[in-house]
CSV table of C-alpha atoms and ligand atoms in Angstrom, one decimal:
chain,number,residue,atom,x,y,z
A,1,MET,CA,34.7,-1.3,-4.7
A,2,SER,CA,33.4,0.1,-1.5
A,3,LYS,CA,31.1,3.0,-2.0
A,4,LYS,CA,28.9,4.4,0.8
A,5,VAL,CA,25.5,5.8,0.1
A,6,LEU,CA,23.0,7.8,2.2
A,7,VAL,CA,19.3,7.6,1.4
A,8,ILE,CA,17.1,10.4,2.8
A,9,GLY,CA,13.5,9.5,3.7
A,10,SER,CA,11.5,7.0,5.6
A,11,GLY,CA,8.9,5.4,3.3
A,12,GLY,CA,8.4,2.4,1.0
A,13,ARG,CA,10.2,4.3,-1.7
A,14,GLU,CA,13.3,4.7,0.4
A,15,HIS,CA,13.2,1.0,1.5
A,16,ALA,CA,13.2,0.1,-2.2
A,17,LEU,CA,16.0,2.5,-2.9
A,18,CYS,CA,18.1,1.1,-0.1
A,19,VAL,CA,17.5,-2.5,-1.3
A,20,ALA,CA,18.4,-1.7,-4.9
A,21,LEU,CA,21.5,0.4,-4.0
A,22,GLY,CA,22.6,-2.3,-1.5
A,23,ARG,CA,22.5,-4.8,-4.4
A,24,SER,CA,25.1,-2.8,-6.4
A,25,PRO,CA,28.4,-4.6,-6.6
A,26,GLN,CA,30.1,-1.2,-5.9
A,27,VAL,CA,28.2,-0.4,-2.7
A,28,SER,CA,29.5,-1.7,0.6
A,29,GLU,CA,27.4,0.3,3.0
A,30,VAL,CA,23.9,1.9,2.9
A,31,PHE,CA,22.7,4.5,5.4
A,32,CYS,CA,19.2,5.9,5.7
A,33,ALA,CA,18.0,9.0,7.5
A,34,PRO,CA,15.7,8.6,9.3
A,35,GLY,CA,14.6,5.2,7.8
A,36,ASN,CA,12.0,2.9,9.4
A,37,GLY,CA,11.6,-0.5,11.0
A,38,GLY,CA,12.1,-2.5,7.8
A,39,ILE,CA,14.9,-0.4,6.3
A,40,GLU,CA,16.9,-1.3,9.4
A,41,ASP,CA,17.3,-4.8,7.9
A,42,VAL,CA,19.1,-3.4,4.9
A,43,ALA,CA,20.7,-0.2,6.0
A,44,THR,CA,22.1,1.6,9.0
A,45,CYS,CA,19.3,4.0,10.0
A,46,LEU,CA,19.7,7.4,11.7
A,47,PRO,CA,16.2,7.5,13.3
A,48,ASP,CA,16.7,10.8,15.0
A,49,VAL,CA,17.9,12.8,12.0
A,50,LEU,CA,15.1,14.6,10.3
A,51,VAL,CA,14.9,15.0,6.5
A,52,SER,CA,14.7,18.8,7.2
A,53,ASP,CA,18.0,18.9,9.2
A,54,PHE,CA,20.3,19.7,6.3
A,55,ASP,CA,23.2,20.5,8.6
A,56,ARG,CA,23.2,17.2,10.4
A,57,LEU,CA,22.7,15.3,7.2
A,58,ALA,CA,25.6,17.0,5.5
A,59,ASP,CA,27.8,16.6,8.6
A,60,PHE,CA,27.1,12.9,8.5
A,61,ALA,CA,27.9,12.7,4.8
A,62,VAL,CA,31.2,14.4,5.5
A,63,ASN,CA,32.1,12.4,8.5
A,64,GLU,CA,31.3,9.1,6.9
A,65,SER,CA,32.8,10.0,3.5
A,66,ILE,CA,29.5,9.2,1.8
A,67,ASP,CA,30.0,8.8,-2.0
A,68,LEU,CA,26.4,9.6,-2.9
A,69,THR,CA,23.4,10.9,-1.1
A,70,VAL,CA,20.0,10.1,-2.7
A,71,VAL,CA,17.1,12.4,-1.7
A,72,GLY,CA,13.7,10.6,-1.6
A,73,PRO,CA,10.9,13.1,-0.7
A,74,GLU,CA,10.0,16.4,-2.3
A,75,ASP,CA,10.0,18.6,0.8
A,76,PRO,CA,13.8,18.7,1.3
A,77,LEU,CA,14.3,19.1,-2.5
A,78,VAL,CA,12.0,22.1,-2.7
A,79,GLY,CA,13.7,23.4,0.5
A,80,GLY,CA,17.1,23.4,-1.2
A,81,ILE,CA,18.9,20.4,0.3
A,82,VAL,CA,20.7,19.7,-3.0
A,83,ASP,CA,22.0,23.3,-3.2
A,84,TYR,CA,23.2,23.0,0.4
A,85,PHE,CA,25.0,19.7,-0.3
A,86,LYS,CA,26.6,21.2,-3.4
A,87,GLU,CA,27.8,24.2,-1.5
A,88,ARG,CA,29.6,21.8,0.7
A,89,GLU,CA,30.9,19.9,-2.4
A,90,LEU,CA,29.0,16.7,-1.4
A,91,PRO,CA,27.9,14.3,-4.2
A,92,VAL,CA,24.1,14.2,-4.2
A,93,PHE,CA,21.3,12.9,-6.5
A,94,GLY,CA,18.3,15.2,-6.9
A,95,PRO,CA,17.5,18.6,-8.5
A,96,THR,CA,18.5,21.9,-7.0
A,97,LYS,CA,15.8,24.2,-5.6
A,98,ASP,CA,15.2,25.9,-9.0
A,99,GLY,CA,14.6,22.5,-10.7
A,100,ALA,CA,12.5,21.2,-7.8
A,101,GLN,CA,10.0,24.0,-8.6
A,102,LEU,CA,8.7,21.7,-11.2
A,103,GLU,CA,6.9,20.0,-8.3
A,104,GLY,CA,7.1,22.8,-5.8
A,105,SER,CA,5.0,25.3,-7.8
A,106,LYS,CA,2.2,24.3,-10.2
A,107,VAL,CA,2.3,27.8,-11.7
A,108,PHE,CA,6.0,27.4,-12.4
A,109,ALA,CA,5.4,24.0,-14.1
A,110,LYS,CA,2.5,25.2,-16.1
A,111,LYS,CA,4.3,28.3,-17.4
A,112,LEU,CA,7.4,26.2,-18.3
A,113,MET,CA,5.2,23.7,-20.2
A,114,ALA,CA,3.4,26.6,-22.0
A,115,ARG,CA,6.7,28.2,-23.1
A,116,HIS,CA,8.0,24.8,-24.4
A,117,ASN,CA,4.8,23.4,-25.9
A,118,VAL,CA,4.5,20.5,-23.6
A,119,PRO,CA,0.9,19.2,-23.8
A,120,THR,CA,-1.1,19.7,-20.6
A,121,ALA,CA,-4.5,20.9,-19.4
A,122,ALA,CA,-5.4,24.5,-20.2
A,123,TYR,CA,-5.2,26.7,-17.1
A,124,VAL,CA,-5.6,30.1,-15.5
A,125,GLU,CA,-3.7,31.2,-12.4
A,126,PHE,CA,-5.0,33.4,-9.6
A,127,ASP,CA,-3.6,35.0,-6.5
A,128,ASP,CA,-6.7,37.0,-5.8
A,129,PHE,CA,-9.8,35.3,-4.3
A,130,ALA,CA,-12.4,37.6,-5.9
A,131,ALA,CA,-10.9,37.2,-9.3
A,132,ALA,CA,-10.9,33.4,-9.0
A,133,LYS,CA,-14.5,33.5,-7.7
A,134,ALA,CA,-15.5,35.6,-10.7
A,135,HIS,CA,-13.9,33.2,-13.0
A,136,LEU,CA,-15.7,30.2,-11.5
A,137,THR,CA,-19.0,32.1,-11.7
A,138,GLU,CA,-18.6,32.4,-15.4
A,139,GLN,CA,-17.2,28.9,-15.9
A,140,GLU,CA,-19.3,26.8,-18.3
A,141,TRP,CA,-17.6,23.5,-18.5
A,142,TRP,CA,-17.6,21.0,-15.7
A,143,PRO,CA,-15.8,19.3,-14.0
A,144,VAL,CA,-13.0,21.7,-13.4
A,145,VAL,CA,-9.8,21.1,-11.4
A,146,LEU,CA,-8.5,23.5,-8.6
A,147,LYS,CA,-4.9,23.2,-7.5
A,148,ALA,CA,-3.0,24.9,-4.7
A,149,ASP,CA,0.2,26.2,-6.2
A,150,GLY,CA,2.6,24.9,-3.5
A,151,LEU,CA,3.3,21.6,-1.9
A,152,ALA,CA,0.3,20.1,0.0
A,153,ALA,CA,1.3,16.5,0.6
A,154,GLY,CA,-0.7,15.4,-2.4
A,155,LYS,CA,-3.9,16.9,-1.0
A,156,GLY,CA,-4.0,20.3,-2.7
A,157,VAL,CA,-6.1,19.1,-5.8
A,158,ALA,CA,-9.9,19.3,-6.0
A,159,ILE,CA,-11.9,17.9,-8.9
A,160,CYS,CA,-15.1,19.9,-8.8
A,161,GLN,CA,-18.2,18.6,-10.6
A,162,ASN,CA,-20.1,21.8,-10.4
A,163,ARG,CA,-19.9,25.5,-9.4
A,164,ALA,CA,-21.1,24.9,-5.8
A,165,GLU,CA,-18.3,22.3,-5.2
A,166,ALA,CA,-15.7,24.6,-6.8
A,167,LEU,CA,-16.7,27.6,-4.7
A,168,VAL,CA,-16.3,25.4,-1.5
A,169,ALA,CA,-12.9,24.2,-2.7
A,170,LEU,CA,-11.8,27.7,-3.5
A,171,ASP,CA,-12.8,28.9,-0.1
A,172,GLU,CA,-10.9,26.1,1.6
A,173,MET,CA,-7.8,27.0,-0.4
A,174,MET,CA,-7.8,30.8,-0.4
A,175,VAL,CA,-9.9,31.9,2.6
A,176,GLU,CA,-9.6,29.1,5.2
A,177,LYS,CA,-6.0,28.5,4.0
A,178,ARG,CA,-6.3,24.8,4.5
A,179,PHE,CA,-3.0,24.3,2.8
A,180,GLY,CA,-1.3,27.3,4.3
A,181,ASP,CA,0.9,29.4,2.0
A,182,ALA,CA,0.6,26.7,-0.6
A,183,GLY,CA,-2.9,28.0,-1.4
A,184,GLU,CA,-2.0,31.7,-1.8
A,185,ARG,CA,-1.8,31.1,-5.5
A,186,ILE,CA,-4.0,28.6,-7.3
A,187,VAL,CA,-4.5,27.1,-10.7
A,188,ILE,CA,-7.9,26.4,-12.2
A,189,GLU,CA,-7.5,23.9,-15.0
A,190,GLU,CA,-9.3,21.8,-17.5
A,191,PHE,CA,-10.4,18.3,-16.5
A,192,LEU,CA,-8.6,15.7,-18.6
A,193,ARG,CA,-10.3,12.4,-19.5
A,194,GLY,CA,-8.4,9.2,-20.0
A,195,GLU,CA,-6.2,6.7,-18.1
A,196,GLU,CA,-3.3,7.8,-15.9
A,197,ALA,CA,0.2,6.5,-16.1
A,198,SER,CA,3.6,7.4,-14.6
A,199,VAL,CA,6.8,7.7,-16.6
A,200,HIS,CA,10.0,8.3,-14.7
A,201,ILE,CA,13.3,9.4,-16.1
A,202,VAL,CA,16.8,9.8,-14.5
A,203,THR,CA,18.6,12.8,-16.1
A,204,ASP,CA,21.8,14.8,-15.7
A,205,GLY,CA,20.2,17.7,-17.4
A,206,THR,CA,21.3,16.7,-20.9
A,207,THR,CA,20.9,12.9,-21.3
A,208,MET,CA,17.9,11.0,-20.0
A,209,MET,CA,17.4,7.4,-19.1
A,210,VAL,CA,13.8,6.2,-19.2
A,211,LEU,CA,12.8,3.9,-16.4
A,212,PRO,CA,10.1,1.2,-16.6
A,213,THR,CA,6.6,2.6,-16.8
A,214,ALA,CA,4.2,2.3,-14.0
A,215,GLN,CA,0.6,3.1,-12.9
A,216,ASP,CA,-0.5,3.7,-9.3
A,217,HIS,CA,-3.9,3.6,-7.7
A,218,LYS,CA,-4.5,6.8,-5.8
A,219,ALA,CA,-8.0,6.5,-4.4
A,220,ILE,CA,-8.5,4.7,-1.1
A,221,HIS,CA,-11.3,2.3,-2.2
A,222,ASP,CA,-11.8,-0.2,-5.0
A,223,GLY,CA,-13.0,1.1,-8.3
A,224,ASP,CA,-11.1,4.4,-7.6
A,225,LYS,CA,-13.7,5.5,-5.2
A,226,GLY,CA,-13.2,7.7,-2.1
A,227,PRO,CA,-10.5,10.3,-1.3
A,228,ASN,CA,-7.1,10.3,-2.8
A,229,THR,CA,-4.2,8.8,-0.8
A,230,GLY,CA,-0.4,8.8,-1.4
A,231,GLY,CA,-1.1,5.6,-3.5
A,232,MET,CA,-2.7,2.3,-2.5
A,233,GLY,CA,-0.9,0.1,-5.0
A,234,ALA,CA,0.9,0.1,-8.3
A,235,TYR,CA,2.1,-2.0,-11.2
A,236,SER,CA,4.8,-2.0,-13.8
A,237,PRO,CA,4.8,-1.9,-16.7
A,238,ALA,CA,1.8,0.2,-17.5
A,239,PRO,CA,0.5,-1.3,-20.8
A,240,ILE,CA,-1.3,1.9,-21.7
A,241,VAL,CA,2.0,3.8,-22.1
A,242,GLU,CA,4.2,1.2,-23.6
A,243,GLY,CA,5.6,1.0,-27.2
A,244,PRO,CA,4.6,3.8,-29.6
A,245,MET,CA,2.8,5.7,-26.8
A,246,LEU,CA,6.0,5.8,-24.7
A,247,GLU,CA,7.9,7.0,-27.8
A,248,LYS,CA,5.3,9.8,-28.1
A,249,VAL,CA,5.7,10.7,-24.4
A,250,ILE,CA,9.4,11.0,-24.9
A,251,ARG,CA,9.2,13.0,-28.1
A,252,THR,CA,6.3,15.4,-27.2
A,253,ILE,CA,6.8,15.7,-23.4
A,254,LEU,CA,10.2,14.7,-22.0
A,255,VAL,CA,12.5,16.0,-24.7
A,256,PRO,CA,10.9,19.4,-24.8
A,257,LEU,CA,10.8,19.5,-21.0
A,258,LEU,CA,14.5,18.8,-20.7
A,259,ASN,CA,15.3,21.3,-23.5
A,260,GLY,CA,13.2,23.9,-21.7
A,261,LEU,CA,14.9,23.4,-18.4
A,262,ARG,CA,18.3,23.7,-20.1
A,263,VAL,CA,17.6,26.8,-22.1
A,264,GLU,CA,16.2,28.4,-19.0
A,265,GLY,CA,19.5,27.8,-17.2
A,266,ILE,CA,18.4,25.0,-14.9
A,267,GLU,CA,20.8,22.1,-14.7
A,268,TYR,CA,18.5,19.3,-13.6
A,269,ARG,CA,20.3,16.3,-12.1
A,270,GLY,CA,17.8,13.9,-10.6
A,271,SER,CA,14.7,12.1,-11.4
A,272,ILE,CA,11.6,13.5,-13.1
A,273,PHE,CA,8.3,11.7,-12.6
A,274,ALA,CA,5.7,12.7,-15.3
A,275,GLY,CA,2.2,12.0,-14.1
A,276,LEU,CA,0.3,11.6,-17.4
A,277,MET,CA,-3.2,11.4,-18.7
A,278,ILE,CA,-3.4,9.3,-21.8
A,279,THR,CA,-6.3,11.1,-23.6
A,280,LYS,CA,-7.9,10.5,-26.9
A,281,GLY,CA,-5.8,13.3,-28.2
A,282,GLY,CA,-2.5,11.8,-26.9
A,283,PRO,CA,-0.5,12.0,-23.7
A,284,ARG,CA,-0.8,15.1,-21.6
A,285,VAL,CA,0.9,16.1,-18.4
A,286,VAL,CA,-1.2,16.1,-15.2
A,287,GLU,CA,1.8,17.0,-13.0
A,288,PHE,CA,5.5,16.7,-12.7
A,289,ASN,CA,7.2,15.5,-9.6
A,290,ALA,CA,10.9,16.2,-8.9
A,291,ARG,CA,11.5,12.8,-7.3
A,292,PHE,CA,10.6,9.1,-7.6
A,293,GLY,CA,7.0,8.2,-7.0
A,294,ASP,CA,5.8,6.1,-4.1
A,295,PRO,CA,4.6,3.3,-4.6
A,296,GLU,CA,5.8,3.5,-8.2
A,297,THR,CA,9.4,3.1,-7.1
A,298,GLU,CA,8.5,-0.2,-5.3
A,299,VAL,CA,7.4,-1.7,-8.6
A,300,MET,CA,10.0,-0.1,-10.9
A,301,LEU,CA,13.2,-0.9,-9.0
A,302,PRO,CA,12.6,-4.7,-8.7
A,303,ARG,CA,12.5,-4.8,-12.5
A,304,ILE,CA,15.7,-2.8,-13.0
A,305,GLN,CA,18.6,-5.2,-13.3
A,306,SER,CA,21.3,-2.6,-14.0
A,307,ASP,CA,23.4,-1.2,-11.2
A,308,LEU,CA,21.3,1.6,-9.7
A,309,TYR,CA,24.3,3.1,-7.9
A,310,GLU,CA,26.0,3.6,-11.2
A,311,ILE,CA,22.9,5.1,-12.8
A,312,LEU,CA,22.3,7.6,-10.0
A,313,HIS,CA,25.9,8.5,-9.5
A,314,THR,CA,26.6,9.1,-13.2
A,315,ALA,CA,23.5,11.3,-13.4
A,316,ALA,CA,24.5,13.2,-10.3
A,317,THR,CA,28.0,13.9,-11.8
A,318,GLY,CA,26.8,14.8,-15.2
A,319,LYS,CA,28.1,11.7,-17.0
A,320,LEU,CA,24.9,9.8,-17.9
A,321,ALA,CA,25.9,9.8,-21.6
A,322,ASP,CA,28.7,7.4,-20.6
A,323,LEU,CA,26.1,4.7,-19.8
A,324,ALA,CA,24.5,2.4,-22.4
A,325,GLU,CA,21.0,3.6,-23.4
A,326,GLY,CA,18.4,2.2,-21.1
A,327,PRO,CA,18.6,0.1,-17.9
A,328,ALA,CA,18.4,-3.7,-18.3
A,329,VAL,CA,14.8,-4.5,-17.4
A,330,ASP,CA,13.3,-7.7,-16.1
A,331,PRO,CA,10.4,-8.4,-18.5
A,332,ARG,CA,8.3,-9.8,-15.7
A,333,PRO,CA,5.5,-7.5,-14.4
A,334,CYS,CA,5.6,-6.3,-10.8
A,335,VAL,CA,2.5,-5.6,-8.7
A,336,ALA,CA,2.4,-3.8,-5.3
A,337,VAL,CA,-0.4,-3.8,-2.8
A,338,VAL,CA,-0.3,-1.3,0.0
A,339,MET,CA,-1.5,-2.3,3.4
A,340,ALA,CA,-2.7,0.8,5.3
A,341,SER,CA,-3.9,1.6,8.9
A,342,ALA,CA,-7.6,1.7,9.5
A,343,GLY,CA,-8.9,5.3,9.0
A,344,TYR,CA,-6.2,6.3,6.5
A,345,PRO,CA,-6.1,8.8,4.7
A,346,GLY,CA,-7.8,10.4,7.7
A,347,SER,CA,-6.6,9.8,11.3
A,348,TYR,CA,-5.5,6.3,12.2
A,349,PRO,CA,-3.9,4.5,15.2
A,350,ARG,CA,-0.2,3.8,15.5
A,351,GLY,CA,1.8,1.3,17.5
A,352,LEU,CA,-0.2,-1.9,16.6
A,353,PRO,CA,1.9,-5.1,16.4
A,354,ILE,CA,2.4,-6.6,12.9
A,355,TYR,CA,2.6,-10.3,12.4
A,356,GLY,CA,3.4,-12.6,9.5
A,357,LEU,CA,6.1,-10.5,7.8
A,358,GLU,CA,8.6,-13.3,7.6
A,359,GLU,CA,6.2,-15.8,6.1
A,360,ALA,CA,5.1,-13.3,3.5
A,361,GLY,CA,8.7,-12.4,2.5
A,362,GLN,CA,9.5,-16.1,1.9
A,363,LEU,CA,7.0,-16.5,-0.9
A,364,PRO,CA,8.7,-16.7,-4.3
A,365,GLY,CA,9.1,-13.3,-6.0
A,366,VAL,CA,7.8,-11.4,-3.0
A,367,THR,CA,9.4,-8.4,-1.3
A,368,VAL,CA,7.7,-6.5,1.5
A,369,TYR,CA,8.8,-2.9,1.6
A,370,HIS,CA,8.0,-1.0,4.8
A,371,ALA,CA,6.4,2.4,4.6
A,372,GLY,CA,5.3,3.2,8.2
A,373,THR,CA,6.7,0.7,10.6
A,374,ARG,CA,8.8,0.9,13.8
A,375,ARG,CA,10.9,-1.7,15.5
A,376,ARG,CA,10.0,-2.2,19.2
A,377,LYS,CA,12.4,-2.8,22.0
A,378,ASP,CA,11.4,-6.5,22.1
A,379,GLY,CA,12.4,-6.8,18.4
A,380,GLY,CA,8.9,-7.0,16.9
A,381,LEU,CA,7.5,-4.5,14.5
A,382,SER,CA,4.6,-2.1,15.0
A,383,THR,CA,2.6,0.2,12.7
A,384,ALA,CA,3.9,3.8,12.6
A,385,GLY,CA,2.1,5.5,9.7
A,386,GLY,CA,-0.9,5.6,7.4
A,387,ARG,CA,0.6,3.5,4.7
A,388,VAL,CA,2.2,0.7,6.6
A,389,LEU,CA,3.6,-1.9,4.1
A,390,CYS,CA,4.0,-2.1,0.4
A,391,VAL,CA,3.8,-5.8,-0.6
A,392,THR,CA,5.3,-6.4,-4.0
A,393,ALA,CA,5.6,-9.5,-6.2
A,394,LEU,CA,7.2,-10.2,-9.5
A,395,GLY,CA,5.4,-12.9,-11.6
A,396,ASP,CA,5.5,-14.3,-15.2
A,397,SER,CA,2.2,-12.5,-15.9
A,398,PHE,CA,0.2,-9.7,-14.3
A,399,ALA,CA,-2.2,-12.4,-13.0
A,400,ALA,CA,0.6,-14.3,-11.4
A,401,ALA,CA,2.3,-11.3,-9.9
A,402,ARG,CA,-1.0,-10.0,-8.5
A,403,THR,CA,-2.0,-13.4,-7.1
A,404,ARG,CA,1.4,-13.6,-5.3
A,405,ALA,CA,1.2,-10.1,-3.9
A,406,TYR,CA,-2.3,-10.8,-2.5
A,407,GLU,CA,-1.1,-14.2,-1.1
A,408,ALA,CA,1.6,-12.4,0.7
A,409,THR,CA,-0.8,-9.8,2.1
A,410,ALA,CA,-2.9,-12.7,3.4
A,411,GLN,CA,0.0,-13.8,5.6
A,412,ILE,CA,0.3,-10.4,7.2
A,413,ARG,CA,-1.9,-9.3,10.1
A,414,PHE,CA,-2.3,-6.1,12.1
A,415,GLU,CA,-5.5,-4.7,13.6
A,416,GLY,CA,-7.6,-2.9,11.1
A,417,ALA,CA,-5.3,-3.6,8.2
A,418,TYR,CA,-6.9,-2.2,5.0
A,419,LYS,CA,-6.0,-2.8,1.4
A,420,ARG,CA,-7.7,-2.4,-2.0
A,421,GLY,CA,-8.8,-5.7,-3.7
A,422,ASP,CA,-8.5,-4.5,-7.3
A,423,ILE,CA,-4.8,-3.6,-7.7
A,424,ALA,CA,-3.6,-4.1,-11.3
A,425,ASN,CA,-7.1,-5.1,-12.5
A,426,ARG,CA,-6.7,-2.8,-15.5
A,427,ALA,CA,-3.5,-4.5,-16.6
A,428,LEU,CA,-4.9,-8.1,-16.3
A,429,GLY,CA,-4.8,-9.8,-19.7
A,430,ALA,CA,-2.4,-7.2,-21.1
A,431,VAL,CA,0.7,-9.4,-20.6
B,501,AMP,P1,-1.8,16.0,-8.9
B,501,AMP,O1,-1.5,16.2,-7.4
B,501,AMP,O2,-1.7,17.2,-9.7
B,501,AMP,O3,-1.2,14.7,-9.4
B,501,AMP,O4,-3.4,15.6,-8.8
B,501,AMP,C1,-3.8,14.5,-8.1
B,501,AMP,C2,-4.7,13.7,-9.0
B,501,AMP,O5,-5.8,14.4,-9.3
B,501,AMP,C3,-4.1,13.2,-10.3
B,501,AMP,O6,-3.4,12.0,-10.1
B,501,AMP,C4,-5.4,13.0,-11.1
B,501,AMP,O7,-6.0,11.8,-10.8
B,501,AMP,C5,-6.2,14.1,-10.7
B,501,AMP,N1,-6.1,15.3,-11.6
B,501,AMP,C6,-5.2,16.3,-11.4
B,501,AMP,N2,-5.3,17.2,-12.4
B,501,AMP,C7,-6.3,16.7,-13.2
B,501,AMP,C8,-6.8,17.1,-14.5
B,501,AMP,N3,-6.5,18.3,-15.0
B,501,AMP,N4,-7.8,16.3,-15.0
B,501,AMP,C9,-8.2,15.2,-14.5
B,501,AMP,N5,-7.7,14.7,-13.3
B,501,AMP,C10,-6.7,15.5,-12.7
B,502,LIG,N1,2.3,7.9,-6.3
B,502,LIG,C1,2.2,9.3,-6.5
B,502,LIG,C2,3.3,10.1,-5.9
B,502,LIG,O1,4.3,9.6,-5.5
B,502,LIG,O2,3.1,11.3,-5.9
């Protein structure tokens, strides 16, 4: 069969999606808009088509008779790209604008969880600075978590250890408007203690398929120190949320969530990424995302042996129940180490030449996904983002996968390359 797919986005997640979709026996051609230097090796890229240019993306899907468009990042989802594609009767994987509110508005997600008894941190919402300040002045338990309601590229969350810190964070959100409109409303919530894990599902709104579990490393430095990033590494499975714990997550969180969306009239066709805290009292939701995680995708997809095109296409068309229960999963763990530009998550240089990619990619079990790279006119690759590469490896144990991933990073050089040294430490010994 000769299906054509279009992946929207330009990160490591989209590289992993392009590789996995290209592996489908049904898929003959993969396109990616805009793509990046590494995605060019596995897909035809449209480097000058922005993810926000719904017209051009849809025109391309029409002209090329694309059988399925897969939307990677949250911004176009929250902006309504799926509604737009549906109006034009184009097959697309991702939630419509109403479903994407699960990620686009913390208040929406919190209220939905409250209405359907999904366990999460207790919270209060404010759209008035003085009222929020008064609340913090009376707050007795610390730390407390402040969140901008809207999308803030993963930066709109402040964990405040005391009142002084909280008042500074509140000022940044509501007075300085550091996150723009996203901070017009905020949520103040209870700090949850425990270990974090990510559980992803693919759903057509009725049936769900649970994907391999994962855990990412958000902080920039070893030992989870320093500011949060998009993710400095990941591993799959996440032992903390396997077995009975995963059953509990499905029963107490995912089933009520899907029911809730359905009874509220939202037909959700896409992926849901539940960011969880495994607390002493059981799993609780930290946040929902309306898309696949990055770098979680880079460790989940190499383990999925089933045809990803079939999974995403049947979900997009409401026929997920036709598939066998879960995807076939490679039991071997996968570990991903992100190589970032010096200075990330602050400002960083671009355009630095990258060496050693071929050698790294030849190591057994290793795949190097590109996050921020660009191909130069002379054919070489340069850095073009904060997170530059996501170096992944499958291995017979966590230790083996981790050793391979780090061996591969040792082959790769660019000026100032930064990586954490403790990726998957928590999982060592678990498998
Ligand atoms: P979010 O963007 O909501 O995922 O928050 C970013 C990160 O902040 C999460 O991955 C957690 O590490 C942390 N975080 C957010 N909310 C809470 C909470 N209620 N308790 C503890 N940590 C939190
Ligand atoms: N890795 C976290 C995220 O994709 O938001």
